[in-house]
PDB file of C-alpha atoms in Angstrom:
ATOM      1  CA  UNK E   1      96.669 110.451  70.316  1.00 42.00           C
ATOM      2  CA  UNK E   2      99.284 109.192  67.694  1.00 42.00           C
ATOM      3  CA  UNK E   3     102.320 109.832  70.030  1.00 42.00           C
ATOM      4  CA  UNK E   4     100.656 107.981  72.913  1.00 43.00           C
ATOM      5  CA  UNK E   5     101.569 110.848  75.494  1.00 40.00           C
ATOM      6  CA  UNK E   6      97.991 111.635  76.080  1.00 42.00           C
ATOM      7  CA  UNK E   7      97.281 107.809  76.754  1.00 44.00           C
ATOM      8  CA  UNK E   8     100.384 107.571  79.021  1.00 40.00           C
ATOM      9  CA  UNK E   9      99.705 110.697  80.847  1.00 42.00           C
ATOM     10  CA  UNK E  10      96.079 109.723  81.954  1.00 49.00           C
ATOM     11  CA  UNK E  11      97.056 106.961  84.484  1.00 60.00           C
ATOM     12  CA  UNK E  12      99.822 109.186  85.830  1.00 57.00           C
ATOM     13  CA  UNK E  13      97.362 112.018  86.646  1.00 61.00           C
ATOM     14  CA  UNK E  14      94.906 109.461  88.444  1.00 63.00           C
ATOM     15  CA  UNK E  15      97.711 107.888  90.372  1.00 67.00           C
ATOM     16  CA  UNK E  16      98.968 111.421  91.400  1.00 65.00           C
ATOM     17  CA  UNK E  17      95.577 112.483  92.481  1.00 68.00           C
ATOM     18  CA  UNK E  18      95.258 108.943  94.471  1.00 67.00           C
ATOM     19  CA  UNK E  19      98.472 109.939  96.173  1.00 67.00           C
ATOM     20  CA  UNK E  20      97.572 113.345  97.138  1.00 64.00           C
ATOM     21  CA  UNK E  21      94.705 111.565  99.031  1.00 66.00           C
ATOM     22  CA  UNK E  22      96.206 108.419 100.424  1.00 67.00           C
ATOM     23  CA  UNK E  23      99.545 110.064 101.784  1.00 67.00           C
ATOM     24  CA  UNK E  24      97.890 112.425 104.170  1.00 67.00           C
ATOM     25  CA  UNK E  25      95.290 109.801 105.128  1.00 66.00           C
ATOM     26  CA  UNK E  26      97.776 107.196 105.995  1.00 66.00           C
ATOM     27  CA  UNK E  27      99.955 109.683 108.024  1.00 67.00           C
ATOM     28  CA  UNK E  28      96.849 110.696 110.053  1.00 64.00           C
ATOM     29  CA  UNK E  29      95.756 107.163 110.410  1.00 61.00           C
ATOM     30  CA  UNK E  30      98.956 105.939 111.689  1.00 61.00           C
ATOM     31  CA  UNK E  31      99.881 109.149 113.759  1.00 64.00           C
ATOM     32  CA  UNK E  32      96.881 110.790 115.122  1.00 59.00           C
ATOM     33  CA  UNK E  33      94.546 107.850 115.853  1.00 59.00           C
ATOM     34  CA  UNK E  34      94.817 106.849 119.559  1.00 60.00           C
ATOM     35  CA  UNK E  35      96.508 103.640 120.488  1.00 62.00           C
ATOM     36  CA  UNK E  36      94.722 100.556 121.433  1.00 63.00           C
ATOM     37  CA  UNK E  37      93.301 100.456 124.879  1.00 67.00           C
ATOM     38  CA  UNK E  38      95.346  97.424 125.939  1.00 69.00           C
ATOM     39  CA  UNK E  39      98.537  98.529 124.145  1.00 68.00           C
ATOM     40  CA  UNK E  40     100.563  98.853 127.231  1.00 74.00           C
ATOM     41  CA  UNK E  41      99.534  95.278 128.424  1.00 78.00           C
ATOM     42  CA  UNK E  42     101.063  93.792 125.300  1.00 77.00           C
ATOM     43  CA  UNK E  43     104.687  92.490 125.527  1.00 79.00           C
ATOM     44  CA  UNK E  44     107.045  94.573 123.246  1.00 78.00           C
ATOM     45  CA  UNK E  45     107.934  93.269 120.000  1.00 74.00           C
ATOM     46  CA  UNK E  46     110.902  90.864 119.815  1.00 77.00           C
ATOM     47  CA  UNK E  47     114.127  92.758 118.769  1.00 78.00           C
ATOM     48  CA  UNK E  48     114.705  90.434 115.705  1.00 75.00           C
ATOM     49  CA  UNK E  49     111.208  90.622 114.611  1.00 72.00           C
ATOM     50  CA  UNK E  50     110.286  92.449 111.524  1.00 74.00           C
ATOM     51  CA  UNK E  51     107.844  95.385 111.688  1.00 70.00           C
ATOM     52  CA  UNK E  52     106.119  94.191 108.609  1.00 70.00           C
ATOM     53  CA  UNK E  53     105.983  90.371 108.183  1.00 75.00           C
ATOM     54  CA  UNK E  54     104.505  87.830 105.839  1.00 82.00           C
ATOM     55  CA  UNK E  55     101.102  88.440 107.599  1.00 82.00           C
ATOM     56  CA  UNK E  56     101.020  92.193 107.114  1.00 80.00           C
ATOM     57  CA  UNK E  57     102.086  91.907 103.570  1.00 84.00           C
ATOM     58  CA  UNK E  58      99.547  89.099 102.721  1.00 87.00           C
ATOM     59  CA  UNK E  59      96.907  91.381 104.340  1.00 84.00           C
ATOM     60  CA  UNK E  60      98.174  94.333 102.223  1.00 84.00           C
ATOM     61  CA  UNK E  61      98.029  92.336  99.163  1.00 87.00           C
ATOM     62  CA  UNK E  62      94.527  90.890  99.887  1.00 90.00           C
ATOM     63  CA  UNK E  63      93.000  94.420 100.664  1.00 90.00           C
ATOM     64  CA  UNK E  64      94.670  95.814  97.470  1.00 88.00           C
ATOM     65  CA  UNK E  65      93.339  92.752  95.368  1.00 90.00           C
ATOM     66  CA  UNK E  66      89.805  93.252  96.519  1.00 93.00           C
ATOM     67  CA  UNK E  67      89.885  96.996  95.777  1.00 91.00           C
ATOM     68  CA  UNK E  68      91.385  96.418  92.355  1.00 89.00           C
ATOM     69  CA  UNK E  69      88.817  93.897  91.491  1.00 92.00           C
ATOM     70  CA  UNK E  70      85.975  96.116  92.792  1.00 94.00           C
ATOM     71  CA  UNK E  71      87.257  98.948  90.655  1.00 91.00           C
ATOM     72  CA  UNK E  72      87.729  96.881  87.638  1.00 90.00           C
ATOM     73  CA  UNK E  73      84.383  95.427  88.168  1.00 93.00           C
ATOM     74  CA  UNK E  74      82.752  98.949  88.345  1.00 93.00           C
ATOM     75  CA  UNK E  75      84.576 100.123  85.129  1.00 91.00           C
ATOM     76  CA  UNK E  76      83.862  96.739  83.101  1.00 92.00           C
ATOM     77  CA  UNK E  77      80.122  96.698  84.281  1.00 94.00           C
ATOM     78  CA  UNK E  78      79.732 100.417  83.488  1.00 93.00           C
ATOM     79  CA  UNK E  79      81.040  99.941  79.954  1.00 92.00           C
ATOM     80  CA  UNK E  80      78.628  96.906  79.626  1.00 93.00           C
ATOM     81  CA  UNK E  81      75.668  98.729  80.758  1.00 95.00           C
ATOM     82  CA  UNK E  82      76.342 101.535  77.934  1.00 94.00           C
ATOM     83  CA  UNK E  83      78.331 104.118  79.703  1.00 94.00           C
ATOM     84  CA  UNK E  84      81.046 105.777  77.606  1.00 92.00           C
ATOM     85  CA  UNK E  85      84.610 105.175  78.481  1.00 90.00           C
ATOM     86  CA  UNK E  86      84.955 108.547  80.327  1.00 91.00           C
ATOM     87  CA  UNK E  87      81.901 107.925  82.469  1.00 93.00           C
ATOM     88  CA  UNK E  88      83.186 104.454  83.229  1.00 92.00           C
ATOM     89  CA  UNK E  89      86.574 105.779  84.138  1.00 90.00           C
ATOM     90  CA  UNK E  90      84.739 108.283  86.366  1.00 93.00           C
ATOM     91  CA  UNK E  91      82.827 105.783  88.236  1.00 94.00           C
ATOM     92  CA  UNK E  92      86.026 103.523  88.624  1.00 92.00           C
ATOM     93  CA  UNK E  93      87.862 106.518  89.711  1.00 91.00           C
ATOM     94  CA  UNK E  94      85.335 107.407  92.367  1.00 94.00           C
ATOM     95  CA  UNK E  95      85.336 103.775  93.520  1.00 94.00           C
ATOM     96  CA  UNK E  96      89.146 103.785  93.814  1.00 91.00           C
ATOM     97  CA  UNK E  97      89.049 106.980  95.939  1.00 91.00           C
ATOM     98  CA  UNK E  98      86.152 105.907  98.220  1.00 93.00           C
ATOM     99  CA  UNK E  99      87.522 102.421  98.784  1.00 93.00           C
ATOM    100  CA  UNK E 100      90.990 103.760  99.794  1.00 88.00           C
ATOM    101  CA  UNK E 101      89.354 106.307 102.266  1.00 89.00           C
ATOM    102  CA  UNK E 102      87.315 103.450 103.718  1.00 90.00           C
ATOM    103  CA  UNK E 103      90.123 100.962 103.928  1.00 89.00           C
ATOM    104  CA  UNK E 104      92.390 103.781 106.030  1.00 84.00           C
ATOM    105  CA  UNK E 105      89.226 104.163 108.129  1.00 83.00           C
ATOM    106  CA  UNK E 106      88.655 100.465 108.681  1.00 83.00           C
ATOM    107  CA  UNK E 107      92.005  99.500 109.415  1.00 78.00           C
ATOM    108  CA  UNK E 108      92.722 102.426 111.843  1.00 74.00           C
ATOM    109  CA  UNK E 109      89.405 102.308 113.935  1.00 68.00           C
ATOM    110  CA  UNK E 110      89.473 100.275 117.092  1.00 67.00           C
ATOM    111  CA  UNK E 111      86.645  97.998 117.854  1.00 60.00           C
ATOM    112  CA  UNK E 112      84.002  99.812 119.823  1.00 63.00           C
ATOM    113  CA  UNK E 113      85.307 103.237 119.053  1.00 66.00           C
ATOM    114  CA  UNK E 114      82.720 105.934 117.577  1.00 69.00           C
ATOM    115  CA  UNK E 115      82.393 106.779 113.914  1.00 68.00           C
ATOM    116  CA  UNK E 116      82.706 110.329 114.356  1.00 72.00           C
ATOM    117  CA  UNK E 117      85.088 110.317 117.237  1.00 71.00           C
ATOM    118  CA  UNK E 118      86.769 113.717 117.937  1.00 74.00           C
ATOM    119  CA  UNK E 119      90.223 112.076 117.423  1.00 68.00           C
ATOM    120  CA  UNK E 120      89.168 111.781 113.794  1.00 74.00           C
ATOM    121  CA  UNK E 121      88.549 115.404 112.951  1.00 78.00           C
ATOM    122  CA  UNK E 122      91.410 115.700 110.577  1.00 78.00           C
ATOM    123  CA  UNK E 123      90.470 112.464 108.882  1.00 80.00           C
ATOM    124  CA  UNK E 124      86.919 113.600 108.200  1.00 84.00           C
ATOM    125  CA  UNK E 125      88.192 117.077 107.030  1.00 84.00           C
ATOM    126  CA  UNK E 126      90.434 115.185 104.514  1.00 83.00           C
ATOM    127  CA  UNK E 127      87.385 113.065 103.516  1.00 87.00           C
ATOM    128  CA  UNK E 128      85.356 116.291 102.910  1.00 90.00           C
ATOM    129  CA  UNK E 129      88.213 117.914 100.830  1.00 87.00           C
ATOM    130  CA  UNK E 130      88.750 114.909  98.778  1.00 88.00           C
ATOM    131  CA  UNK E 131      84.944 114.760  97.988  1.00 92.00           C
ATOM    132  CA  UNK E 132      85.098 118.313  96.761  1.00 93.00           C
ATOM    133  CA  UNK E 133      88.252 117.584  94.777  1.00 90.00           C
ATOM    134  CA  UNK E 134      86.413 114.415  93.250  1.00 92.00           C
ATOM    135  CA  UNK E 135      83.243 116.326  92.606  1.00 95.00           C
ATOM    136  CA  UNK E 136      85.185 119.111  90.889  1.00 94.00           C
ATOM    137  CA  UNK E 137      87.183 116.524  88.854  1.00 92.00           C
ATOM    138  CA  UNK E 138      83.840 114.709  87.866  1.00 94.00           C
ATOM    139  CA  UNK E 139      81.583 117.862  87.214  1.00 96.00           C
ATOM    140  CA  UNK E 140      83.716 120.822  86.166  1.00 95.00           C
ATOM    141  CA  UNK E 141      84.183 120.331  82.524  1.00 94.00           C
ATOM    142  CA  UNK E 142      87.643 121.758  82.259  1.00 91.00           C
ATOM    143  CA  UNK E 143      88.883 119.361  84.965  1.00 88.00           C
ATOM    144  CA  UNK E 144      86.939 116.462  83.667  1.00 91.00           C
ATOM    145  CA  UNK E 145      88.513 116.901  80.320  1.00 88.00           C
ATOM    146  CA  UNK E 146      92.142 116.732  81.906  1.00 84.00           C
ATOM    147  CA  UNK E 147      91.318 113.549  83.699  1.00 85.00           C
ATOM    148  CA  UNK E 148      89.364 112.141  80.675  1.00 87.00           C
ATOM    149  CA  UNK E 149      86.433 111.582  82.756  1.00 91.00           C
ATOM    150  CA  UNK E 150      82.613 112.423  82.412  1.00 95.00           C
ATOM    151  CA  UNK E 151      79.851 112.501  85.164  1.00 96.00           C
ATOM    152  CA  UNK E 152      78.321 109.099  85.119  1.00 96.00           C
ATOM    153  CA  UNK E 153      74.525 108.684  85.985  1.00 97.00           C
ATOM    154  CA  UNK E 154      73.790 109.097  89.777  1.00 96.00           C
ATOM    155  CA  UNK E 155      72.982 105.426  90.073  1.00 96.00           C
ATOM    156  CA  UNK E 156      76.667 104.558  88.945  1.00 97.00           C
ATOM    157  CA  UNK E 157      78.084 106.750  91.468  1.00 96.00           C
ATOM    158  CA  UNK E 158      75.949 105.394  94.141  1.00 97.00           C
ATOM    159  CA  UNK E 159      76.560 101.862  93.070  1.00 97.00           C
ATOM    160  CA  UNK E 160      80.254 102.558  92.801  1.00 97.00           C
ATOM    161  CA  UNK E 161      80.507 104.167  96.145  1.00 96.00           C
ATOM    162  CA  UNK E 162      78.569 101.545  97.786  1.00 97.00           C
ATOM    163  CA  UNK E 163      80.914  98.619  96.231  1.00 96.00           C
ATOM    164  CA  UNK E 164      83.794 100.734  97.150  1.00 95.00           C
ATOM    165  CA  UNK E 165      82.462 100.957 100.907  1.00 94.00           C
ATOM    166  CA  UNK E 166      82.392  97.249 100.992  1.00 94.00           C
ATOM    167  CA  UNK E 167      85.520  96.588  99.271  1.00 94.00           C
ATOM    168  CA  UNK E 168      87.458  99.079 101.535  1.00 90.00           C
ATOM    169  CA  UNK E 169      85.633  98.308 104.750  1.00 89.00           C
ATOM    170  CA  UNK E 170      85.068  94.567 104.952  1.00 88.00           C
ATOM    171  CA  UNK E 171      87.987  93.980 107.185  1.00 85.00           C
ATOM    172  CA  UNK E 172      86.887  96.683 109.647  1.00 81.00           C
ATOM    173  CA  UNK E 173      83.216  95.105 109.701  1.00 79.00           C
ATOM    174  CA  UNK E 174      84.714  91.514 110.145  1.00 80.00           C
ATOM    175  CA  UNK E 175      87.072  92.498 113.044  1.00 77.00           C
ATOM    176  CA  UNK E 176      84.145  94.475 114.946  1.00 74.00           C
ATOM    177  CA  UNK E 177      81.793  91.457 114.194  1.00 73.00           C
ATOM    178  CA  UNK E 178      84.560  89.080 115.669  1.00 72.00           C
ATOM    179  CA  UNK E 179      84.960  91.308 118.669  1.00 65.00           C
TER     180      UNK E 179
END
């Protein structure tokens, strides 16, 4: 587009979609997830201590960087493999959505808790609705054209999903492994 409006609007639509997913998921993760079993045995936070310190900010930056690298990697590798820009963008968008959902789960789940615990019903409902929305965006032509995506080959969707699962869930797996 000569005016650049179409090009500028594209990232805005993707960010809006991501916000519609991330906001409810984080609210559920931080409000509905049961507290740690030993929470009442922990001393209270000191009055002058910040709720979010350098450690939490560094942790967030690390997670964000890993997810960003994974999504960019999916996009670049898809282009190099011969996929069109819209197909590569779709694979990257799917990876971004899956990585964020996985990160929310990984950061909220207590070590030893069950994957499909009854306290996570709302989380899994959001995952299901998100999967339907993502599928509609990828496979319904009218929606795909709005988001400038096209359905990538199945192997790319599976690969993007697997990489996103690793990029979003590595910290939860590490926490579980370390006990």
